[in-house]
XYZ file of C-alpha atoms in Angstrom:
605
model
C 33.728 -6.558 -15.286
C 33.094 -5.947 -11.753
C 30.037 -6.964 -10.272
C 28.545 -6.714 -6.677
C 25.933 -7.686 -4.455
C 24.145 -6.668 -1.447
C 20.245 -6.618 -0.493
C 19.599 -4.999 3.153
C 18.531 -8.722 4.208
C 20.191 -11.882 5.410
C 22.885 -12.924 4.561
C 24.176 -9.583 4.289
C 22.918 -7.957 7.043
C 23.146 -9.576 10.538
C 21.895 -7.506 13.687
C 23.499 -8.991 17.125
C 22.431 -6.967 19.950
C 23.885 -3.432 19.624
C 25.953 -4.451 16.400
C 25.024 -4.521 13.009
C 27.300 -6.228 10.568
C 27.344 -5.301 6.617
C 28.547 -7.372 4.071
C 29.267 -7.038 0.813
C 30.245 -9.727 -2.193
C 32.245 -8.999 -5.297
C 33.280 -10.320 -8.243
C 35.721 -9.259 -11.264
C 39.360 -9.428 -12.657
C 40.139 -6.060 -11.222
C 38.814 -5.807 -7.366
C 39.220 -2.867 -5.288
C 41.941 -2.553 -2.856
C 40.193 -0.819 -0.370
C 36.572 -0.395 0.907
C 34.550 1.720 2.801
C 31.483 1.367 4.449
C 29.526 4.881 4.049
C 27.052 5.330 6.984
C 25.937 8.245 9.105
C 25.961 8.860 12.767
C 23.071 11.598 13.344
C 22.854 12.656 9.775
C 26.963 13.104 9.296
C 28.540 11.050 7.293
C 30.781 8.279 8.566
C 33.357 6.371 6.540
C 34.019 2.539 8.153
C 36.652 0.448 7.037
C 35.802 -2.616 5.704
C 37.707 -6.119 5.853
C 38.212 -8.345 3.545
C 36.926 -12.496 4.659
C 39.062 -15.224 4.759
C 36.457 -17.362 3.616
C 34.702 -16.736 -0.045
C 30.761 -17.381 0.616
C 30.805 -18.932 -3.465
C 33.528 -19.557 -5.775
C 34.891 -16.475 -7.414
C 33.387 -14.112 -5.129
C 35.193 -11.956 -2.358
C 32.856 -10.883 1.144
C 33.917 -7.647 2.776
C 32.478 -6.710 6.289
C 32.106 -3.992 8.612
C 29.702 -3.094 11.493
C 27.641 0.000 12.737
C 27.362 0.400 16.442
C 23.541 0.895 17.346
C 23.808 2.232 20.816
C 23.982 5.786 18.939
C 22.437 7.596 15.952
C 19.091 7.674 14.497
C 17.024 4.457 14.173
C 17.360 4.914 10.160
C 20.275 3.443 9.461
C 21.625 4.705 5.670
C 24.613 3.555 3.828
C 26.509 2.850 0.543
C 29.658 1.576 -0.382
C 32.895 3.238 -1.902
C 35.057 1.046 -3.558
C 39.032 2.359 -3.910
C 41.870 1.202 -6.168
C 45.198 3.778 -6.499
C 44.043 5.929 -8.967
C 40.090 5.892 -9.131
C 36.906 5.314 -6.805
C 33.394 4.109 -7.358
C 30.279 3.691 -5.052
C 27.900 1.302 -4.868
C 23.912 1.345 -3.745
C 20.812 0.211 -4.590
C 20.736 1.532 -8.128
C 23.923 -0.071 -8.780
C 27.864 1.704 -9.518
C 28.250 5.326 -9.978
C 31.321 7.325 -10.352
C 30.296 9.380 -7.468
C 28.632 9.287 -4.236
C 24.568 8.484 -4.414
C 22.005 10.942 -3.209
C 21.640 10.371 0.348
C 17.870 9.163 -0.165
C 19.067 6.620 -2.599
C 21.026 4.691 -0.738
C 20.505 1.335 1.473
C 18.357 1.930 4.653
C 17.684 -0.352 6.996
C 15.341 0.734 10.276
C 17.473 -0.771 13.354
C 15.269 -0.419 15.548
C 12.289 -0.301 13.301
C 9.431 1.786 14.977
C 6.887 0.673 12.394
C 4.478 -2.136 12.626
C 5.669 -5.136 12.206
C 2.848 -7.208 11.766
C 1.991 -5.287 8.220
C 4.641 -7.141 6.647
C 2.548 -10.326 7.236
C -0.558 -9.457 5.852
C -3.117 -10.207 3.162
C -5.065 -7.230 2.779
C -8.777 -7.282 1.146
C -10.058 -3.500 0.540
C -14.123 -3.628 0.917
C -16.854 -0.807 -0.153
C -19.136 -1.640 2.278
C -22.173 -1.028 0.308
C -21.402 -3.166 -2.536
C -19.645 -6.574 -0.648
C -22.292 -8.411 1.257
C -25.696 -7.634 2.073
C -26.813 -8.937 5.951
C -29.594 -11.610 6.082
C -30.916 -9.356 8.804
C -31.359 -5.693 8.152
C -33.181 -2.875 10.259
C -35.926 -1.214 8.580
C -33.649 1.941 9.264
C -31.298 0.399 6.955
C -33.865 0.522 3.978
C -34.787 4.121 4.659
C -34.852 6.833 1.545
C -33.739 10.228 1.845
C -32.615 13.576 -0.005
C -29.492 13.425 -1.063
C -28.732 17.182 -1.396
C -25.169 17.136 -3.323
C -26.932 15.132 -6.131
C -30.146 16.805 -5.910
C -32.192 13.782 -5.448
C -33.655 10.947 -3.383
C -31.284 8.090 -3.152
C -32.093 4.854 -4.721
C -32.224 1.259 -3.412
C -31.634 -1.281 -5.676
C -31.496 -5.112 -5.200
C -28.521 -6.890 -5.174
C -28.857 -8.384 -8.952
C -30.046 -4.938 -10.499
C -27.097 -3.931 -12.730
C -24.792 -0.973 -11.796
C -25.329 2.083 -14.046
C -23.362 5.247 -14.098
C -26.223 7.555 -13.235
C -26.368 8.959 -9.556
C -23.987 6.978 -8.484
C -23.025 8.392 -5.710
C -26.680 8.134 -4.401
C -27.189 4.635 -5.434
C -27.166 1.809 -2.468
C -27.449 -1.487 -2.532
C -27.463 -2.483 0.798
C -24.218 -3.865 2.028
C -23.348 -3.696 5.540
C -21.054 -4.427 8.052
C -22.808 -7.673 9.261
C -22.961 -8.872 5.771
C -18.760 -8.540 5.717
C -19.316 -10.728 8.984
C -21.146 -13.001 7.627
C -18.523 -13.460 4.908
C -15.345 -13.679 7.238
C -15.355 -17.738 6.468
C -15.292 -16.708 2.709
C -12.593 -14.235 3.380
C -10.719 -16.511 5.295
C -10.600 -19.067 2.429
C -8.964 -16.535 -0.077
C -6.186 -16.103 2.613
C -6.872 -12.761 3.793
C -5.743 -11.512 7.088
C -6.362 -8.135 7.131
C -9.090 -5.640 6.361
C -9.303 -2.095 5.114
C -12.758 -0.472 4.964
C -13.713 2.688 2.943
C -15.235 4.929 5.139
C -17.967 3.590 7.643
C -19.392 7.115 8.948
C -22.115 8.845 8.899
C -22.580 10.499 5.255
C -25.420 11.001 2.820
C -23.160 9.564 -0.045
C -22.763 5.805 -0.879
C -19.168 6.133 -0.640
C -19.042 8.207 2.552
C -16.412 10.461 1.575
C -18.644 13.712 2.410
C -18.575 12.547 6.485
C -21.685 13.902 8.008
C -20.165 12.380 11.782
C -16.885 11.152 12.613
C -18.025 9.651 15.721
C -20.649 7.610 14.584
C -20.872 4.497 12.019
C -23.271 4.902 9.429
C -27.078 3.480 10.182
C -26.916 2.013 6.481
C -24.110 -0.081 7.704
C -26.191 -1.183 10.620
C -24.668 1.794 13.104
C -21.970 1.085 15.919
C -23.249 -2.031 17.085
C -22.399 -3.658 13.665
C -18.764 -1.898 13.920
C -18.495 -3.894 16.876
C -19.605 -7.428 16.079
C -17.318 -6.716 13.388
C -14.411 -5.981 15.571
C -15.122 -9.251 18.001
C -15.550 -11.320 14.800
C -12.592 -10.439 13.238
C -10.225 -10.748 16.169
C -11.568 -14.146 16.673
C -10.532 -14.829 13.041
C -7.364 -13.349 13.865
C -7.941 -10.776 11.190
C -6.604 -6.966 11.445
C -9.008 -4.022 10.863
C -7.913 -0.783 9.137
C -10.770 2.163 9.038
C -10.671 5.208 6.264
C -9.762 8.158 7.595
C -11.456 11.815 5.575
C -9.785 14.116 7.437
C -9.083 16.814 4.701
C -12.409 17.622 4.502
C -16.017 16.889 5.945
C -19.192 16.800 3.737
C -21.361 19.756 3.938
C -24.125 18.601 6.105
C -21.697 17.839 8.972
C -22.827 20.050 11.798
C -19.762 22.096 11.732
C -20.868 23.217 8.529
C -24.313 22.493 8.421
C -25.374 23.688 4.865
C -28.659 22.227 4.670
C -30.705 22.833 7.576
C -32.167 26.108 9.016
C -29.592 26.406 12.017
C -27.593 28.922 12.004
C -25.173 27.309 14.585
C -22.729 26.003 11.668
C -20.080 27.794 9.624
C -21.702 27.881 6.565
C -24.442 30.476 7.152
C -22.830 32.120 10.365
C -19.928 34.281 9.840
C -20.270 34.205 14.108
C -20.021 30.673 14.127
C -17.884 28.710 16.420
C -16.820 26.426 13.765
C -16.051 29.256 11.093
C -12.472 29.255 11.399
C -12.379 25.498 10.979
C -13.318 26.221 7.068
C -11.830 28.739 4.433
C -13.960 31.252 3.596
C -13.246 33.541 0.107
C -13.726 37.269 0.532
C -17.081 36.893 -0.992
C -18.204 34.345 1.772
C -17.989 31.364 -0.575
C -16.091 28.086 1.268
C -13.206 26.564 -0.175
C -13.739 22.920 -1.099
C -11.924 20.329 -2.171
C -11.261 19.801 -6.353
C -14.361 22.069 -7.037
C -17.117 19.765 -5.059
C -19.296 22.085 -3.133
C -20.211 19.185 -1.182
C -16.600 18.757 0.420
C -15.285 22.075 1.998
C -11.865 21.357 3.178
C -11.022 21.953 6.845
C -8.464 24.448 7.873
C -5.850 23.228 10.362
C -4.595 26.657 11.373
C -7.994 26.574 13.492
C -6.701 25.044 16.837
C -10.135 23.497 17.254
C -9.591 21.630 14.099
C -6.305 20.085 15.167
C -7.796 18.776 18.541
C -10.495 17.567 17.169
C -9.038 15.359 14.753
C -5.785 14.524 16.241
C -4.179 16.296 18.889
C -6.884 16.584 21.583
C -6.803 13.490 24.379
C -10.618 12.395 23.143
C -9.876 13.173 19.275
C -11.231 11.046 16.537
C -7.999 9.590 15.284
C -7.625 8.353 19.116
C -10.917 7.477 19.792
C -11.552 4.793 17.307
C -7.780 2.957 18.313
C -9.274 2.586 21.812
C -11.573 0.187 23.084
C -14.040 -1.267 23.010
C -13.065 -0.220 18.892
C -9.278 -0.938 18.952
C -9.001 -0.818 15.060
C -5.613 -1.412 14.013
C -4.936 1.429 12.060
C -6.150 4.151 9.627
C -5.774 4.878 6.134
C -5.510 8.655 5.238
C -7.548 9.811 2.407
C -6.086 12.281 0.053
C -3.575 13.416 3.232
C -1.026 15.116 0.878
C -4.022 17.750 0.510
C -4.621 18.408 4.080
C -3.305 21.623 5.643
C -3.846 24.929 6.258
C -5.556 28.270 4.663
C -7.736 26.222 2.044
C -4.824 24.594 0.642
C -1.598 22.036 2.073
C -0.069 24.536 4.301
C 2.353 22.727 7.089
C 0.840 19.569 5.576
C 3.634 17.507 6.769
C 3.413 18.799 10.122
C -0.118 17.858 10.222
C 0.386 14.103 8.509
C 3.052 13.123 11.157
C 0.992 14.816 14.151
C -1.974 12.454 13.011
C 0.701 9.496 13.196
C 2.271 10.783 16.142
C -1.604 10.566 17.742
C -2.209 7.470 16.857
C 1.246 5.430 17.536
C 0.668 7.402 21.260
C -2.529 5.503 21.582
C -1.551 2.079 20.178
C 2.169 1.720 19.428
C 1.427 -0.739 16.680
C -1.240 1.365 14.447
C -0.757 1.463 10.646
C -1.150 4.282 9.592
C -0.840 4.636 5.690
C -1.712 7.550 3.069
C -3.225 8.146 -0.253
C -0.867 9.300 -2.843
C -1.211 8.890 -6.498
C 1.877 10.830 -7.083
C 5.380 10.197 -5.256
C 4.882 9.514 -1.431
C 8.225 9.515 -0.396
C 8.565 12.794 1.227
C 6.078 11.978 3.948
C 7.979 8.155 3.898
C 11.114 9.888 4.402
C 9.765 11.987 7.160
C 8.372 9.334 8.931
C 5.101 11.068 8.392
C 3.370 7.942 7.666
C 4.386 4.333 8.162
C 3.759 3.480 4.117
C 1.406 4.683 1.661
C -0.813 3.274 -1.174
C 1.928 2.483 -3.723
C 0.200 3.528 -7.033
C 3.625 5.186 -8.208
C 5.892 2.224 -7.174
C 3.848 -0.362 -8.131
C 0.413 0.077 -9.515
C 1.321 2.455 -12.176
C 4.589 1.031 -14.001
C 2.590 -2.558 -14.266
C -0.111 -0.798 -15.352
C 2.163 0.650 -18.384
C 4.242 -2.846 -18.713
C 0.934 -4.978 -18.725
C -1.628 -2.970 -19.795
C -0.137 -0.125 -21.676
C -2.048 2.667 -19.897
C -1.154 5.655 -17.502
C -3.013 7.162 -14.681
C -4.734 9.608 -17.234
C -5.483 6.504 -19.302
C -3.296 7.466 -21.774
C -1.589 5.102 -24.017
C 1.782 4.163 -22.385
C 4.009 1.325 -23.566
C 7.381 0.329 -21.906
C 9.592 -2.369 -22.098
C 11.000 -4.814 -19.132
C 14.273 -2.511 -18.670
C 12.301 0.850 -18.384
C 9.767 -1.116 -15.763
C 12.176 -2.729 -13.829
C 13.959 0.925 -13.415
C 10.636 2.692 -12.889
C 10.647 0.383 -9.924
C 13.604 0.038 -8.547
C 14.431 3.671 -8.713
C 11.157 4.209 -6.391
C 12.007 1.916 -4.076
C 15.706 2.812 -3.584
C 14.037 6.003 -1.740
C 12.660 3.585 1.207
C 14.031 1.887 4.063
C 13.639 -1.999 3.717
C 11.122 -2.027 6.165
C 8.974 0.648 4.584
C 9.198 -1.036 1.214
C 7.741 -4.068 3.121
C 4.687 -2.279 4.189
C 3.801 -0.444 1.208
C 0.203 -0.740 -0.050
C 0.084 -2.869 -3.373
C -2.757 -3.119 -5.495
C -3.316 -3.822 -9.094
C -6.414 -1.147 -8.707
C -8.871 0.488 -6.237
C -12.359 1.757 -5.879
C -10.598 5.322 -7.413
C -9.564 3.698 -10.422
C -10.734 1.289 -13.500
C -10.477 -2.285 -12.631
C -7.081 -3.915 -13.672
C -9.318 -6.267 -15.765
C -11.358 -3.796 -17.730
C -8.178 -2.008 -18.423
C -6.093 -5.100 -19.778
C -9.140 -5.451 -22.364
C -8.168 -8.031 -25.054
C -5.115 -8.799 -23.280
C -6.774 -10.398 -20.496
C -4.786 -13.212 -20.825
C -1.961 -10.973 -18.527
C -3.877 -10.627 -15.631
C -2.363 -13.331 -13.318
C 0.904 -11.762 -14.352
C -0.060 -8.654 -12.385
C -1.617 -10.899 -9.590
C 1.333 -12.674 -8.719
C 3.325 -9.459 -9.156
C 1.384 -8.082 -6.554
C 1.864 -11.242 -4.209
C 5.355 -11.317 -4.475
C 7.033 -7.626 -5.000
C 8.229 -6.043 -1.806
C 5.052 -4.606 -0.386
C 1.435 -6.062 0.971
C -0.994 -7.008 -1.237
C -3.977 -5.040 -1.349
C -7.135 -7.049 -3.238
C -10.055 -4.971 -3.947
C -12.957 -6.975 -3.613
C -14.205 -8.822 -6.135
C -11.096 -8.891 -8.001
C -10.414 -12.756 -7.390
C -13.346 -14.009 -8.652
C -12.831 -11.532 -11.858
C -15.155 -8.408 -11.245
C -15.170 -6.054 -14.201
C -15.710 -2.101 -14.068
C -14.130 0.989 -15.342
C -13.970 4.448 -13.581
C -16.279 5.045 -10.890
C -18.824 4.039 -10.048
C -18.832 1.233 -12.518
C -15.266 -0.215 -10.696
C -17.683 -0.545 -7.266
C -20.135 -3.184 -8.535
C -21.975 -5.511 -6.112
C -20.086 -8.602 -5.351
C -21.257 -11.369 -7.470
C -22.252 -14.472 -4.955
C -23.659 -16.078 -7.435
C -21.029 -18.806 -7.871
C -21.805 -19.052 -11.690
C -21.044 -15.617 -11.962
C -17.471 -16.058 -10.393
C -14.406 -16.931 -12.181
C -13.650 -20.040 -9.977
C -10.099 -20.557 -12.078
C -8.892 -17.081 -11.172
C -9.820 -17.544 -7.319
C -8.224 -20.534 -7.082
C -4.999 -19.070 -8.643
C -5.403 -15.588 -5.641
C -5.823 -18.770 -3.305
C -2.902 -20.562 -4.416
C -0.626 -17.283 -4.242
C -2.282 -16.433 -0.837
C -0.700 -20.212 0.084
C 2.417 -19.074 -1.035
C 3.202 -16.009 0.215
C 2.084 -17.359 3.983
C 4.337 -19.999 3.767
C 7.661 -17.971 2.541
C 9.612 -15.659 4.748
C 11.165 -14.451 1.629
C 8.168 -13.407 -0.043
C 7.128 -11.589 3.272
C 10.276 -9.842 4.385
C 12.839 -10.565 2.142
C 15.270 -8.422 -0.328
C 14.454 -8.183 -3.882
C 16.694 -8.146 -6.808
C 16.187 -7.856 -10.322
C 18.096 -10.554 -12.322
C 16.826 -10.200 -15.481
C 14.875 -7.283 -17.266
C 14.661 -7.479 -21.474
C 12.320 -6.834 -24.042
C 8.768 -8.585 -22.769
C 10.618 -10.767 -19.879
C 11.028 -9.033 -16.346
C 12.499 -11.353 -13.584
C 13.185 -10.644 -9.915
C 14.401 -13.036 -6.787
C 13.537 -12.416 -3.119
C 15.877 -13.695 -0.602
C 15.613 -14.084 3.220
C 18.822 -15.971 4.938
C 18.827 -19.410 2.611
C 15.712 -18.893 1.173
C 15.130 -17.674 -2.282
C 12.172 -17.244 -4.472
C 12.460 -16.659 -7.996
C 9.495 -14.811 -10.123
C 9.447 -14.673 -14.119
C 7.070 -12.397 -16.014
C 6.713 -12.810 -19.709
C 4.128 -10.805 -21.373
C 5.484 -12.114 -24.605
C 5.866 -15.032 -26.660
C 7.305 -18.613 -25.798
C 11.001 -17.860 -24.966
C 14.303 -19.120 -23.710
C 16.309 -16.602 -21.755
C 19.649 -17.263 -20.030
C 20.170 -15.493 -16.600
C 23.398 -13.989 -15.741
C 25.368 -15.948 -13.370
C 24.676 -14.929 -9.533
C 25.751 -15.914 -6.383
C 22.088 -15.125 -5.439
C 20.732 -17.600 -7.686
C 23.345 -20.521 -7.310
C 23.317 -24.021 -5.822
C 19.746 -24.109 -5.323
C 17.550 -26.970 -5.399
C 14.790 -24.971 -7.253
C 11.222 -26.114 -7.042
C 8.526 -24.950 -8.942
C 5.846 -23.578 -7.270
C 3.596 -21.758 -10.241
C 3.403 -21.855 -13.645
C 4.657 -23.949 -16.367
C 8.077 -22.739 -17.155
C 11.144 -25.160 -16.995
C 14.610 -24.417 -15.229
C 18.036 -25.781 -16.139
C 21.298 -24.122 -14.426
C 20.425 -20.379 -15.717
C 18.505 -21.218 -18.747
C 15.003 -20.665 -18.436
C 12.114 -21.799 -20.686
C 8.635 -19.802 -20.810
C 5.390 -20.420 -21.741
C 3.732 -17.322 -23.637
C 2.219 -14.619 -21.680
C 3.127 -16.561 -18.418
C 4.128 -16.339 -14.834
C 6.681 -18.799 -13.417
C 7.633 -19.049 -9.454
C 10.402 -21.080 -8.307
C 11.451 -21.554 -4.740
C 14.831 -22.648 -3.055
C 15.580 -23.879 0.558
């Protein structure tokens, strides 16, 4: 049987100057007579003859090599391999062998040069819902004020930190978390291993979640105002932490002065057809504003209006640019429901405007990280380089949910085996360049989903499997605040409970597990930047290897009973002094012994 091995990293890819050398390893009885590297120059298919190397990288393995000139062509170098015999051909690409040419967007892809933010791959992100993470020791009178929340038709409710959260009036219930509270907890985050923060919206808005923006240019007084964000920026820089904001550019709140539903003013678009902001929103023939998903408090912005485009991203002092500049110097934007943004009350010309946001960010700060929220397939935006990465629901979260928690995004039952899970994840990953894969934002859950620990239910013992998967799969781990100490919660608002700072309410063993994985990732280039190959996927067991030059990390996930498995012989695993880093499994050659419901990580250098 013919076998092939290639990952878009060293030792299979080497870049020296303006030349990228690509190597394919083959083994089998009926080797091809010729090999062609199918690549592109300015999108034109270009075959390059590969040369068989005299020296074998491993016994029984032949190596074939060709080089690509990097001095011309587009920076995304797509390629696959064409294997030729006297009377037939085969192709090899990320999803394996095929008898016909693989689709262009499912070929190997290396960005050379990589114009994305290189720093992202090395991070461990921590997502904070500001009102629920930490309450500062010093708070102003303004931070305790009570006001009318028009969308909920009630006054907001101020709670003590220890009060239990209830589903009632979720958007109007405040616990008093603020940006100075985050500041005070930076040492905690540092000990956890966090290197980057992503904050849910911090700008002025009436709700607790702040997705109903009232003023994009001021930090909400409930969170401490602009001064508190400046203090947080100063202290995160001191700690060497990155800081990313949430950009809600699909819609505003109905209390924003551009719309202005709740005052007697006639300058806003809501009540005045002659308002200078009227065309910034879309209205039906009967004068009703088009909103986001039926929420009247969230009128959609209309990007047909040049004023909207200038204010959000294109103008020299646009909102996107403003917060990336000094003194704020934010490290990037997470873009809320960005696939829905566009013209005419819908998503018209969406891709052009999303790309415009990214371009404005890069013009302002070249290493800014711009990633989008997509519950569906994000590859259309990524393949067009309209975003640096996305929240990886489709390529990571949902297959992990299906395999470990037996549920889908609609919370309907979904049971899949390891083979199906691997196929799902590999098929999604095949559509992205290697560098994009390393920047994908991997989470087990977020502020918009139930907590993974709650989804697991009676299968809670599987929680460490998902956590280790998040730290070891290609992409950056994104810890949702409180996950590391076992915070539970079903759908919003219950997934937004206050962080339990009382140690007696924390799962110390789980916290130590997160810290152990953060340390392992920090010490491993393979986990941060390596290629990935699934090496076993049957029944309840899935195993993959991460590889970078001589370093290899083998991760084995077993959701079922205690088992013994034998890995197929592979040069990716051969000749290694494998040291167990995590778990209780054992390895003797290619024979692995695994405990029930377990994850084991080995490393070889």
